CSV table of C-alpha atoms in Angstrom, one decimal:
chain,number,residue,atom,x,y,z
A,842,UNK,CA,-5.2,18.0,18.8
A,843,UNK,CA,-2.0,18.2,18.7
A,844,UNK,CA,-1.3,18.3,15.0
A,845,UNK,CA,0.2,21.6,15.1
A,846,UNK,CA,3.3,20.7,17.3
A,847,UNK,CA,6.1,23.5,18.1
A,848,UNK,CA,8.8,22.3,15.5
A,849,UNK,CA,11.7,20.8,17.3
A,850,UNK,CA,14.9,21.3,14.1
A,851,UNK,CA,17.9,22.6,14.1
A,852,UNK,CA,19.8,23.5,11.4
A,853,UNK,CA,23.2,22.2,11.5
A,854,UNK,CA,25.6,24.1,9.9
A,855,UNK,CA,26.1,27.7,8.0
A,856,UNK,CA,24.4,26.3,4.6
A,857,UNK,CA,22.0,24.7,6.6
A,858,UNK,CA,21.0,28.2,8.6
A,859,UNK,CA,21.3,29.9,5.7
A,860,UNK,CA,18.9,27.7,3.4
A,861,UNK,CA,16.2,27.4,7.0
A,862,UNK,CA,15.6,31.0,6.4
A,863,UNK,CA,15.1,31.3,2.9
A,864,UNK,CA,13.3,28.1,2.0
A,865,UNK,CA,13.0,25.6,4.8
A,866,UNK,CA,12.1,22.5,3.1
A,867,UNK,CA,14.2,20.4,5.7
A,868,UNK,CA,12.6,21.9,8.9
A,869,UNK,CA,9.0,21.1,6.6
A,870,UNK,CA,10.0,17.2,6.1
A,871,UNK,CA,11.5,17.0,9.8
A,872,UNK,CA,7.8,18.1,11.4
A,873,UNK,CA,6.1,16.4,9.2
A,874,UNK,CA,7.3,13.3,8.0
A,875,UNK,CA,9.9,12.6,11.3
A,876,UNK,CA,8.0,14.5,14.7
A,877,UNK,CA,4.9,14.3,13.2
A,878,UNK,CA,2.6,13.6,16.7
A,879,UNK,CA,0.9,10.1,15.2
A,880,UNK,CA,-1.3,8.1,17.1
A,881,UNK,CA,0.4,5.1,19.4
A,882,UNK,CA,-2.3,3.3,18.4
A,883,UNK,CA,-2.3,2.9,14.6
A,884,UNK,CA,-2.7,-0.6,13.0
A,885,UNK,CA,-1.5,-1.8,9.5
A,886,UNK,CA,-4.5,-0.5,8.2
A,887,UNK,CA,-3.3,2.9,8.4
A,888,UNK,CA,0.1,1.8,6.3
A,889,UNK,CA,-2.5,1.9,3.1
A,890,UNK,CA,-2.0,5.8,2.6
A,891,UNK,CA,1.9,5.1,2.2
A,892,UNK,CA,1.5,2.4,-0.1
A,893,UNK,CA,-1.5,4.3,-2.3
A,894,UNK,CA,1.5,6.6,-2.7
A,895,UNK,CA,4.1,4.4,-3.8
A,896,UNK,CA,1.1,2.8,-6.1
A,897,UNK,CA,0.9,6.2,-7.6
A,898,UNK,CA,4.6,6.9,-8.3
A,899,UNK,CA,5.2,3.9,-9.4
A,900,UNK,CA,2.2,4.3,-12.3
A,901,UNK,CA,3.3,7.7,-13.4
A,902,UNK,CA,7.3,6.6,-13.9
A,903,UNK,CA,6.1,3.4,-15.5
A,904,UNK,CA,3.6,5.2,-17.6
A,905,UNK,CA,6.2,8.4,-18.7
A,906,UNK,CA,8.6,5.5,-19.8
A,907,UNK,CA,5.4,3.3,-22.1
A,908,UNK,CA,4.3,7.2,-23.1
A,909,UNK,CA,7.8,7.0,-25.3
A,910,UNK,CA,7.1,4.5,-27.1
A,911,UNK,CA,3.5,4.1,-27.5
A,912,UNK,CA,1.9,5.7,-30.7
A,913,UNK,CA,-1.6,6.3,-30.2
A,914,UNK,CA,-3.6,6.1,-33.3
A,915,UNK,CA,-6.2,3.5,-34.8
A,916,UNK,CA,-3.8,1.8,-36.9
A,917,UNK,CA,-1.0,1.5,-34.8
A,918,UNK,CA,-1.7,1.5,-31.2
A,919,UNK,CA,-2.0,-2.3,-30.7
A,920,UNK,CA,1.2,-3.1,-32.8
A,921,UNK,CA,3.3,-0.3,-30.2
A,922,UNK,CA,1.9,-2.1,-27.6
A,923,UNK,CA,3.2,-5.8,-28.7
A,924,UNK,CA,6.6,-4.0,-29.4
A,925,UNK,CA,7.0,-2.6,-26.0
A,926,UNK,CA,6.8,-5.7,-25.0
A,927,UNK,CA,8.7,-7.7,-27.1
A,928,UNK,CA,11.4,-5.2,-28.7
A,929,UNK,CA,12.2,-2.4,-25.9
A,930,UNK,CA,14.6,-3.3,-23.4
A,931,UNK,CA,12.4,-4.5,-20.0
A,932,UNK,CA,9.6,-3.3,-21.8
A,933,UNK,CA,7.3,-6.8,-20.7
A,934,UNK,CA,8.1,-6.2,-17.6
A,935,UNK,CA,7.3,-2.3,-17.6
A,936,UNK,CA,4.0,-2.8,-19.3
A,937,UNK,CA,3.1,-5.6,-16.7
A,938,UNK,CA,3.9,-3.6,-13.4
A,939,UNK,CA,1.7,-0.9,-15.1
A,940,UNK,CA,-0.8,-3.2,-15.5
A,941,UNK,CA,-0.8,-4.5,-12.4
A,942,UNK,CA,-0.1,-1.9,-10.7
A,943,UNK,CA,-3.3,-0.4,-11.3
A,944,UNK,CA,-5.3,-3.6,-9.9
A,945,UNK,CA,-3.2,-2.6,-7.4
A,946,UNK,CA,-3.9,0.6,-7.1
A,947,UNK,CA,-7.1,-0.2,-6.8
A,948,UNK,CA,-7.3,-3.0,-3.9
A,949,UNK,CA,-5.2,-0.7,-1.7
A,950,UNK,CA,-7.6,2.7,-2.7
A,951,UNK,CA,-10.6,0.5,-1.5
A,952,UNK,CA,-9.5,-1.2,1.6
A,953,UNK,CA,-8.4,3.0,2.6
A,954,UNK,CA,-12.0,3.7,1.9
A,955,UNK,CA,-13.3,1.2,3.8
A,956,UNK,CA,-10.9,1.6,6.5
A,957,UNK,CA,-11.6,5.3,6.5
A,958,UNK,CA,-15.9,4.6,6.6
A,959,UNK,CA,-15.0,1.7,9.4
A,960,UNK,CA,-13.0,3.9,11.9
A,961,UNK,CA,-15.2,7.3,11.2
A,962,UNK,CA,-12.5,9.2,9.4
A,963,UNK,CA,-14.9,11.3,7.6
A,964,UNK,CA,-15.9,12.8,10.6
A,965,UNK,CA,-15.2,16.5,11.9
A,966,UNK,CA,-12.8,17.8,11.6
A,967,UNK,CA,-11.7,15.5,8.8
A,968,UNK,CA,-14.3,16.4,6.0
A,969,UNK,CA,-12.3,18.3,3.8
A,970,UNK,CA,-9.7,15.3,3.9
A,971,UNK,CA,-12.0,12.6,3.3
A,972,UNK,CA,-14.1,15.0,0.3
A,973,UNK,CA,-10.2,15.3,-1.2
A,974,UNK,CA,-9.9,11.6,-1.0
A,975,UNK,CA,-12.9,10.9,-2.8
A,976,UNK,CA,-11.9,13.6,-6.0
A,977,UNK,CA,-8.8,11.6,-5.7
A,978,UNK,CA,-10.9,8.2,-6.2
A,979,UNK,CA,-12.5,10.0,-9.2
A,980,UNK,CA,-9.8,10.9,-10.6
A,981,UNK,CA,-8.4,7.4,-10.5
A,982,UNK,CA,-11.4,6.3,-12.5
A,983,UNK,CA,-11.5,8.5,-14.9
A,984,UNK,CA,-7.6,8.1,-15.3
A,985,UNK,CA,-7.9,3.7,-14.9
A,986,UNK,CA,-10.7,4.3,-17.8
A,987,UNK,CA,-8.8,6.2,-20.4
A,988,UNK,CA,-5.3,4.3,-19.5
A,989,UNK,CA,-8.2,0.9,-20.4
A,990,UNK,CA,-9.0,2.3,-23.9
A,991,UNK,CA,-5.0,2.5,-25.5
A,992,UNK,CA,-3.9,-1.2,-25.5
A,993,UNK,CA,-7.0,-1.2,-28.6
A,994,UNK,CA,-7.9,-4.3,-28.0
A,995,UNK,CA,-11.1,-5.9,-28.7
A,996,UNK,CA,-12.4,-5.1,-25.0
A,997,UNK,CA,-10.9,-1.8,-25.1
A,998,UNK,CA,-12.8,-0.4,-28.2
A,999,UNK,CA,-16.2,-2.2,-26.7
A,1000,UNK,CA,-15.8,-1.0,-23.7
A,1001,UNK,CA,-15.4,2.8,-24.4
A,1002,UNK,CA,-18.0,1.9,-27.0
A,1003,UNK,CA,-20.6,1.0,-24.4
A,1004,UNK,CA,-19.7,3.5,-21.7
A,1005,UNK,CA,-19.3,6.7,-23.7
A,1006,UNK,CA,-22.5,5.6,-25.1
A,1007,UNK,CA,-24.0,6.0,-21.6
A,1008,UNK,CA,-23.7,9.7,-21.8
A,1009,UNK,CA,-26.0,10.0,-24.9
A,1010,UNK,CA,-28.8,9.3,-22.2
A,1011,UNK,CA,-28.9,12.8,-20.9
A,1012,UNK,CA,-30.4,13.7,-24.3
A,1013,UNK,CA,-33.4,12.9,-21.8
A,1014,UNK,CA,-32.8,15.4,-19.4
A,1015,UNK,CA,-31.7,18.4,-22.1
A,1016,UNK,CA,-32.4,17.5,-25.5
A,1017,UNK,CA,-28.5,17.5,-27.5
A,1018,UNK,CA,-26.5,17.7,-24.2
A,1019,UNK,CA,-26.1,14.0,-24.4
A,1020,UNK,CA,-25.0,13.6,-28.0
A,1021,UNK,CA,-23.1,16.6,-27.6
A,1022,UNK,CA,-20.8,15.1,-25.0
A,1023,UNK,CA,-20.4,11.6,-26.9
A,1024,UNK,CA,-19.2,13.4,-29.9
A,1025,UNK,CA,-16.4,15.7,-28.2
A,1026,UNK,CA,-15.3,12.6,-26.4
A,1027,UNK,CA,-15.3,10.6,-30.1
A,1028,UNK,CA,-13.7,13.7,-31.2
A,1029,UNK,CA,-16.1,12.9,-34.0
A,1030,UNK,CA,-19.1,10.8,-34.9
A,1031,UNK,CA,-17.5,7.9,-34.4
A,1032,UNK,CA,-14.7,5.9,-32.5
A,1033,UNK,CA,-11.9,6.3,-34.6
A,1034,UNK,CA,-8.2,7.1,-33.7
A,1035,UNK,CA,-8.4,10.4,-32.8
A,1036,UNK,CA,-10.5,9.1,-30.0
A,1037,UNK,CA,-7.4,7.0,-28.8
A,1038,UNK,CA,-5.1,10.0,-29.2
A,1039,UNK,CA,-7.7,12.6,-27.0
A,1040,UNK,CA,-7.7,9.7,-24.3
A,1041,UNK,CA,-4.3,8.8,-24.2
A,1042,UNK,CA,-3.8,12.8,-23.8
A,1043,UNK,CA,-5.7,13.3,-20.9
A,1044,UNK,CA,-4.8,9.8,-19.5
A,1045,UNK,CA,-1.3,11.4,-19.4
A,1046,UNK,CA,-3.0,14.5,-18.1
A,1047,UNK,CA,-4.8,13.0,-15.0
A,1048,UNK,CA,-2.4,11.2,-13.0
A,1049,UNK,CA,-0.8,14.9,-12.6
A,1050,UNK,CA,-3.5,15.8,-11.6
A,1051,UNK,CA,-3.9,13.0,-8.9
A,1052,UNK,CA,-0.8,14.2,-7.5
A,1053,UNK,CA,-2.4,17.7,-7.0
A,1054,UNK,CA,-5.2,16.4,-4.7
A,1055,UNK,CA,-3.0,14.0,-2.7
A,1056,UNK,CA,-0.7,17.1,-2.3
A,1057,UNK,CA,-4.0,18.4,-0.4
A,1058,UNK,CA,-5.2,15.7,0.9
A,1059,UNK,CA,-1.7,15.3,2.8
A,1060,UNK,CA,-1.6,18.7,3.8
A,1061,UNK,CA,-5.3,18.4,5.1
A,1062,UNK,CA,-4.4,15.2,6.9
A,1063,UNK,CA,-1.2,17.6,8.6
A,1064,UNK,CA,-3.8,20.1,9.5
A,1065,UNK,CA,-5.9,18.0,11.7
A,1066,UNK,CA,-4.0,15.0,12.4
A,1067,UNK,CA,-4.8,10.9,11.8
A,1068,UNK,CA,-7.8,9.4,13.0
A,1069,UNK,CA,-7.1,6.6,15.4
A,1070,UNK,CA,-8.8,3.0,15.6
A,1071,UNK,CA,-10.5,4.6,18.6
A,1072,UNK,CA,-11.9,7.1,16.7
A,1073,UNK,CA,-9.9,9.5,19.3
A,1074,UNK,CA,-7.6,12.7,18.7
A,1075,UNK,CA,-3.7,12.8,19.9
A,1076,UNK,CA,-4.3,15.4,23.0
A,1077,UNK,CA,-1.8,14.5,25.0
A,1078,UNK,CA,1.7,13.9,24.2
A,1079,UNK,CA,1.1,10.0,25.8
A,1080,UNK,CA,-1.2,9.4,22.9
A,1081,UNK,CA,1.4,10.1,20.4
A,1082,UNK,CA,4.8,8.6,19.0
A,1083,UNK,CA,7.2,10.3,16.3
A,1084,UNK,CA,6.3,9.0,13.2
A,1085,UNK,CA,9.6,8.4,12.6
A,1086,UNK,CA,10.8,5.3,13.1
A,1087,UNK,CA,7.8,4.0,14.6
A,1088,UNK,CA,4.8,5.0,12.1
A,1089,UNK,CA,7.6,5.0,9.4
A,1090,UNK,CA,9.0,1.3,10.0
A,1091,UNK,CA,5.7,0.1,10.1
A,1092,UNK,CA,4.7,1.7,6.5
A,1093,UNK,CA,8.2,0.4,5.4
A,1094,UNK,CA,7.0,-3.2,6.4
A,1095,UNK,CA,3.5,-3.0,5.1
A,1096,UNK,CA,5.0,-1.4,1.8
A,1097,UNK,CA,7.4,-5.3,1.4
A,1098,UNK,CA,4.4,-6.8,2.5
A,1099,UNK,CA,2.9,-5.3,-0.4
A,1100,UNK,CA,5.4,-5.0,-3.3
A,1101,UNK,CA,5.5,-9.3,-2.6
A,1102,UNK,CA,2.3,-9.5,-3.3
A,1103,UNK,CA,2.4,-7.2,-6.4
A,1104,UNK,CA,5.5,-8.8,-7.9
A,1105,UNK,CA,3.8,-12.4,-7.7
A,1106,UNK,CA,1.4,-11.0,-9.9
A,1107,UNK,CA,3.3,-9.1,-11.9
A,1108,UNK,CA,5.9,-12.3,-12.4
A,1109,UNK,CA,3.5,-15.2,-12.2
A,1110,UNK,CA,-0.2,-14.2,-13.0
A,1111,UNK,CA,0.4,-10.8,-15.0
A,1112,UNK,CA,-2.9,-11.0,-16.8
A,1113,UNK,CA,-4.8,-12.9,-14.2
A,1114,UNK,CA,-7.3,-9.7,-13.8
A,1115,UNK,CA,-7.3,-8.8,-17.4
A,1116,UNK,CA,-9.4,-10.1,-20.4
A,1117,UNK,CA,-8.2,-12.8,-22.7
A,1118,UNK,CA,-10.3,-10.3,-25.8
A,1119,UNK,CA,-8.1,-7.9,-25.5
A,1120,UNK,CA,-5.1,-9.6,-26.8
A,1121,UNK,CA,-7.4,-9.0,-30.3
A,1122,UNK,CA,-6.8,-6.0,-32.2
A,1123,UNK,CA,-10.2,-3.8,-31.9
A,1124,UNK,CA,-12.5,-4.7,-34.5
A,1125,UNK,CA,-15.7,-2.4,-34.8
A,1126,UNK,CA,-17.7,-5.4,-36.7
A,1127,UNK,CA,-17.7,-7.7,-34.6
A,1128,UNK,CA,-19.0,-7.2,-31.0
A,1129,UNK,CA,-17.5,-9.8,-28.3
A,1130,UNK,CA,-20.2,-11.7,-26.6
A,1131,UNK,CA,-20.0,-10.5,-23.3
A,1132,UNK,CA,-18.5,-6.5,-22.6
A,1133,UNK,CA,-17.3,-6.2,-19.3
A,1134,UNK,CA,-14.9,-3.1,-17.6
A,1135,UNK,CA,-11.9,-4.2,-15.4
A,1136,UNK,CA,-12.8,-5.9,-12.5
A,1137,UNK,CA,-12.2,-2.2,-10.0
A,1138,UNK,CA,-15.6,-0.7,-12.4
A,1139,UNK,CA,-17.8,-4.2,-11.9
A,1140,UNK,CA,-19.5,-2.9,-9.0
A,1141,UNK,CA,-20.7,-0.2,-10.5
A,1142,UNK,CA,-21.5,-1.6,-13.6
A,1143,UNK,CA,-23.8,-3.8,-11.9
A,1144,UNK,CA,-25.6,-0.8,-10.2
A,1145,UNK,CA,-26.0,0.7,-14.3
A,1146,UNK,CA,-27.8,-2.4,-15.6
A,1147,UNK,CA,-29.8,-3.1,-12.3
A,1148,UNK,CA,-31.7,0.0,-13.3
A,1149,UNK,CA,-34.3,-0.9,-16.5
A,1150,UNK,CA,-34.0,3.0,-17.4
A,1151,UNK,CA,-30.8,4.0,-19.4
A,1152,UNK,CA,-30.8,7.6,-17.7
A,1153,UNK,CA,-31.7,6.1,-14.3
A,1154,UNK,CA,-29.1,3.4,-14.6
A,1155,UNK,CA,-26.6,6.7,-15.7
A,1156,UNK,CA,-28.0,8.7,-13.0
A,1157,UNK,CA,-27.5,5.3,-10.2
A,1158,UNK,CA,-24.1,4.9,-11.4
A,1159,UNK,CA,-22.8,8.6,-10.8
A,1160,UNK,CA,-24.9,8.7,-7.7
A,1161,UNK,CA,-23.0,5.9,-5.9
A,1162,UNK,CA,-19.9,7.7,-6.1
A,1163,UNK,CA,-20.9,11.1,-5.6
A,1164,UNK,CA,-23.2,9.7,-2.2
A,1165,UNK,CA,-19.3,9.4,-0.7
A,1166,UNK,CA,-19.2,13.0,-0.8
A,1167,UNK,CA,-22.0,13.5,1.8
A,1168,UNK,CA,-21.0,10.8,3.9
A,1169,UNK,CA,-19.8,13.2,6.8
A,1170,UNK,CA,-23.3,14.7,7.1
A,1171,UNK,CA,-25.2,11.7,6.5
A,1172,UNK,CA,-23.8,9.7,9.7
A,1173,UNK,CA,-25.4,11.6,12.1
A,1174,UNK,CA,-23.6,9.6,15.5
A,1175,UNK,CA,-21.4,12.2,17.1
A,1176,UNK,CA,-21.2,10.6,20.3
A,1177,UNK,CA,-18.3,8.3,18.7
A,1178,UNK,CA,-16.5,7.8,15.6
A,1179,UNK,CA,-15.2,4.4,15.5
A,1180,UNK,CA,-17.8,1.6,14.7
A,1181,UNK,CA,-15.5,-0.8,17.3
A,1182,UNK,CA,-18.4,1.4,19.8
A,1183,UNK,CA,-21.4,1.3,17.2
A,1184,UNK,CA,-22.9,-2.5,18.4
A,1185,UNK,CA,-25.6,-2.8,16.0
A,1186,UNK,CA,-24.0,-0.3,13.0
A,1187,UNK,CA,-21.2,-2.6,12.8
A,1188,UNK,CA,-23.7,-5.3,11.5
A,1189,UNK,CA,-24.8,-2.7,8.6
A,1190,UNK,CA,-21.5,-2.2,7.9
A,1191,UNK,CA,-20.2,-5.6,6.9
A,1192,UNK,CA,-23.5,-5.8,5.3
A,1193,UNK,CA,-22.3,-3.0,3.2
A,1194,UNK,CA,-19.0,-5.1,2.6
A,1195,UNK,CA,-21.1,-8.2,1.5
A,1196,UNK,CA,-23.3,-5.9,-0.5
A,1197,UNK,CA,-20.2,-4.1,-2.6
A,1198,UNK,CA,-18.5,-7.6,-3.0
A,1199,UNK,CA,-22.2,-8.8,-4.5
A,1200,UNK,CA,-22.1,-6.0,-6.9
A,1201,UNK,CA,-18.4,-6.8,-8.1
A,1202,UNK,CA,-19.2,-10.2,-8.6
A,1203,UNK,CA,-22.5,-9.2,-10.3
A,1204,UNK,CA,-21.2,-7.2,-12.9
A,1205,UNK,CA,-19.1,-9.5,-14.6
A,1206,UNK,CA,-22.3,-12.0,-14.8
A,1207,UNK,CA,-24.9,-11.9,-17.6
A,1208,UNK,CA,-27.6,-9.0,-16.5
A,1209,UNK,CA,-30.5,-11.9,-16.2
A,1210,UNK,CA,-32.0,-13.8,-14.2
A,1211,UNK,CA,-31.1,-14.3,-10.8
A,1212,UNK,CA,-28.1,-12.1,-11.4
A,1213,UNK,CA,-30.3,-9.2,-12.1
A,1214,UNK,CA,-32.8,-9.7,-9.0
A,1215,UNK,CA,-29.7,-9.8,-6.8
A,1216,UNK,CA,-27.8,-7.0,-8.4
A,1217,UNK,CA,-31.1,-4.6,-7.7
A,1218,UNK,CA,-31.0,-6.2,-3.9
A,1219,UNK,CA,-27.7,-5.1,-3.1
A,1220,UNK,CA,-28.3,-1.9,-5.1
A,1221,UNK,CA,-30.8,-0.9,-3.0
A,1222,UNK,CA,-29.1,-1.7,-0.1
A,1223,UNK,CA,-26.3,0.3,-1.3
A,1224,UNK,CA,-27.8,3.7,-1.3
A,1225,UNK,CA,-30.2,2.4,1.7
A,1226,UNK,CA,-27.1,2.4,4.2
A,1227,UNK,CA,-26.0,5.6,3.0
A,1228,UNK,CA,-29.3,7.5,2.9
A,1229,UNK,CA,-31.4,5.8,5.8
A,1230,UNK,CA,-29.2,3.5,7.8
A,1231,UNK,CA,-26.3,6.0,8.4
A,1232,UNK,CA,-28.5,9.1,9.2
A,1233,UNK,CA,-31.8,6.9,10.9
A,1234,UNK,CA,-29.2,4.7,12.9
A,1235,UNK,CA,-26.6,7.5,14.0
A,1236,UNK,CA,-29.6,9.2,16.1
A,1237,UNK,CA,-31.3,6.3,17.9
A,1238,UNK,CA,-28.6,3.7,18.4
A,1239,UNK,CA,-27.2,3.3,21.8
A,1240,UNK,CA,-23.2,3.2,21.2
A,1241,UNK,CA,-20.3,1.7,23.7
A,1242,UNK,CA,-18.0,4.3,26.1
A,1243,UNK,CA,-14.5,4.4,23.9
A,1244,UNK,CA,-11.8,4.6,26.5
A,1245,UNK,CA,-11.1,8.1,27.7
A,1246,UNK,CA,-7.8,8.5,25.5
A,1247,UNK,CA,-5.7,6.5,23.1
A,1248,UNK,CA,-2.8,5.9,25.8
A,1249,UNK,CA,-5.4,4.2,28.0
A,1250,UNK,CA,-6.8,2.0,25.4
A,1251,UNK,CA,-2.7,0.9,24.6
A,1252,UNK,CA,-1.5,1.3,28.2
A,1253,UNK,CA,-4.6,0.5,29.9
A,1254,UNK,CA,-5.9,3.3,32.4
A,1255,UNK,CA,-2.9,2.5,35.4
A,1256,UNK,CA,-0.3,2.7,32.1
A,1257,UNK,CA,-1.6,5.9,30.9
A,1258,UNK,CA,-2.2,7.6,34.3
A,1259,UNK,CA,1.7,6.5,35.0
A,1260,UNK,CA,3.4,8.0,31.8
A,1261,UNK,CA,1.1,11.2,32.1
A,1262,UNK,CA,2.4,11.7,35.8
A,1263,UNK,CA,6.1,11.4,34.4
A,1264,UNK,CA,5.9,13.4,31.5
A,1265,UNK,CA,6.5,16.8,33.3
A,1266,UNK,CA,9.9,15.3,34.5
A,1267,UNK,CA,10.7,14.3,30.9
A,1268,UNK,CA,10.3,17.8,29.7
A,1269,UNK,CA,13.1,19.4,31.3
């Protein structure tokens, strides 16, 4: 791989000597974010890590600036929130783009994951950058779930109501743990406002955090390069362009591409993927008829009630996040990476795709019925594909031959034969 390329700067200039040897932030952004060796053969899908980044600076200045002026107790944490928006200069539009944004956040976080479980980028020598991009995902929950609790609306209060609830199950498994946890999280024996203030604490907290892990989850990615479409490593200098402007003009456009699409929401449909309850101050007495999360949780909240035990539906939930950790031992196919090779995998995978988009759909539905048989289908197929299809298929399935290097599968083998015969000349 050639992820650890010979750094090519030179300081121009006595302050710009002088500060090379001392701290040499510039020569560190010029390898890595200008002559960074990236794949010639990167598609748009690859422009999502860029704009998961601009999804999460833009979350934590939106949220410092609402953090001013929100005041997070029972009584007057809905109010704040109607004065931001009404009294604070651009404050309607600050509190939309951080609503918004964390939809989002969201759609661009799973069409990464899926990207990354499409093209094999789990696979050695990436594990420790995809298990970092999975705490990040994590963290994004936890942080998308707190952040959901401070507008204290009616959907708000019922829906930390019902989830931290959930936790009271592992009473089951050792007797007070679960109780235990509920009440530090109440920060008493009840949902009251010092609730609201330990959540919108640590919802400040987290997003810190998240920066953190993408700190080492870029640095991992530095380490041992991008995955290509392929499923192929950079080994020659024909496989690779600078990622600046080439990888860099293409984030750029994907990043408009984007920000259009965000701003229609944010200026047309602001509370399109919201919940009309919680424009109703929280009232504990009366329980709306039908508690669901944000729309990013409904899958999972459709694996929780597809289970008929509390703790197993606990246990099923947590389980279908934690299963991404093991993902790059599970798939045991080491003769490729990419599933473009994987002819009858590729099938499982959409099926996948059908069976996530079931379960998002699902959760927002009454659990009866129909809905409930077809939640437990795609449930089970769910942890099926990760436990038996990945490891079961990965040893007996019969894959395609990937071309022998990313230049030939851009160039075609006569283009990539050509331009390796006349890099020596180059080099001088």
């Amino acid at each position: 791989m050639m992820a650890h390329h010979e750094s090519t700067y030179e300081p121009q200039g006595r302050w710009a000597k002088w500060l090379d040897e001392r701290l040499p932030v510039p020569r560190l952004v010029h390898d890595q974010l200008v002559e960074f060796p990236t794949p010639r053969n990167l598609n748009y899908l690859w422009t999502f890590g860029g704009i998961l980044t601009f999804c999460l600076v833009a979350q934590i200045i939106t949220g410092i600036v609402l953090a001013m002026h929100y005041q997070p107790s029972g009584a007057d944490a809905f109010n704040s929130v109607d004065t931001i928006r009404r009294d604070v200069n651009y404050g309607w539009l600050l509190t939309k783009l951080h609503a918004v944004g964390a939809s989002m956040f969201f759609i661009a976080v799973y069409i990464h994951i899926f990207r990354g479980l499409y093209y094999g980028s789990y696979k050695a020598p990436r594990e420790i950058l995809w298990i970092l991009g999975v705490f990040i995902f994590i963290a994004m929950m936890a942080t998308a779930f707190l952040g959901y609790a401070l507008p204290w609306g009616q959907m708000s209060f019922w829906g930390v109501t019902v989830i931290t609830n959930l936790f009271s199950s592992l009473d089951g498994v050792i007797d007070g743990l679960g109780t235990a946890i509920v009440q530090w999280l109440w920060g008493g024996y009840s949902i009251t406002g010092k609730t609201l203030n330990r959540f919108f604490s640590l919802h400040y907290l987290v997003p810190f955090i998240i920066v953190g892990l993408v700190g080492l989850h870029i640095w991992a990615l530095h380490v041992v390069g991008q995955n290509s479409p392929t499923g192929l490593d950079v080994k020659t200098k024909a496989d690779a362009v600078p990622m600046y402007p080439f990888a860099v003009a293409k984030d750029v456009f994907a990043m408009f591409v984007f920000l259009i699409v965000f701003l229609w929401f944010v200026f047309f449909v602001p509370d399109y993927m919201s919940h009309a309850d919680n424009y109703t101050p929280a009232n504990p007495l009366a329980t709306p008829p039908h508690i669901v999360p944000e729309w990013y949780f409904l899958p999972f909240y459709a694996i929780l009630r597809a289970i008929p035990s509390k703790l197993g539906g606990v246990m099923a939930m947590f389980a279908a996040i934690v299963v991404l950790l093991f993902v790059p031992w599970l798939d045991r196919c080491r003769t490729v990476r990419s599933t473009r090779y994987r002819p009858v995998y590729k099938w499982f995978f959409w099926a996948l795709v059908v069976a996530c988009l079931g379960l998002g759909y699902l959760g927002a539905k009454p659990p009866e019925g129909a809905y409930i048989v077809w939640a437990r289908i795609f449930t089970v197929y769910y942890f099926a594909h990760f436990l038996l299809v990945l490891p079961i298929l990965g040893l007996i399935e019969t894959t395609n031959q990937p071309p022998a290097s990313i230049a030939e599968s851009v160039l075609g083998k006569a283009g990539s034969d050509s331009r390796a015969d006349a890099e020596p000349a180059n080099q001088g």
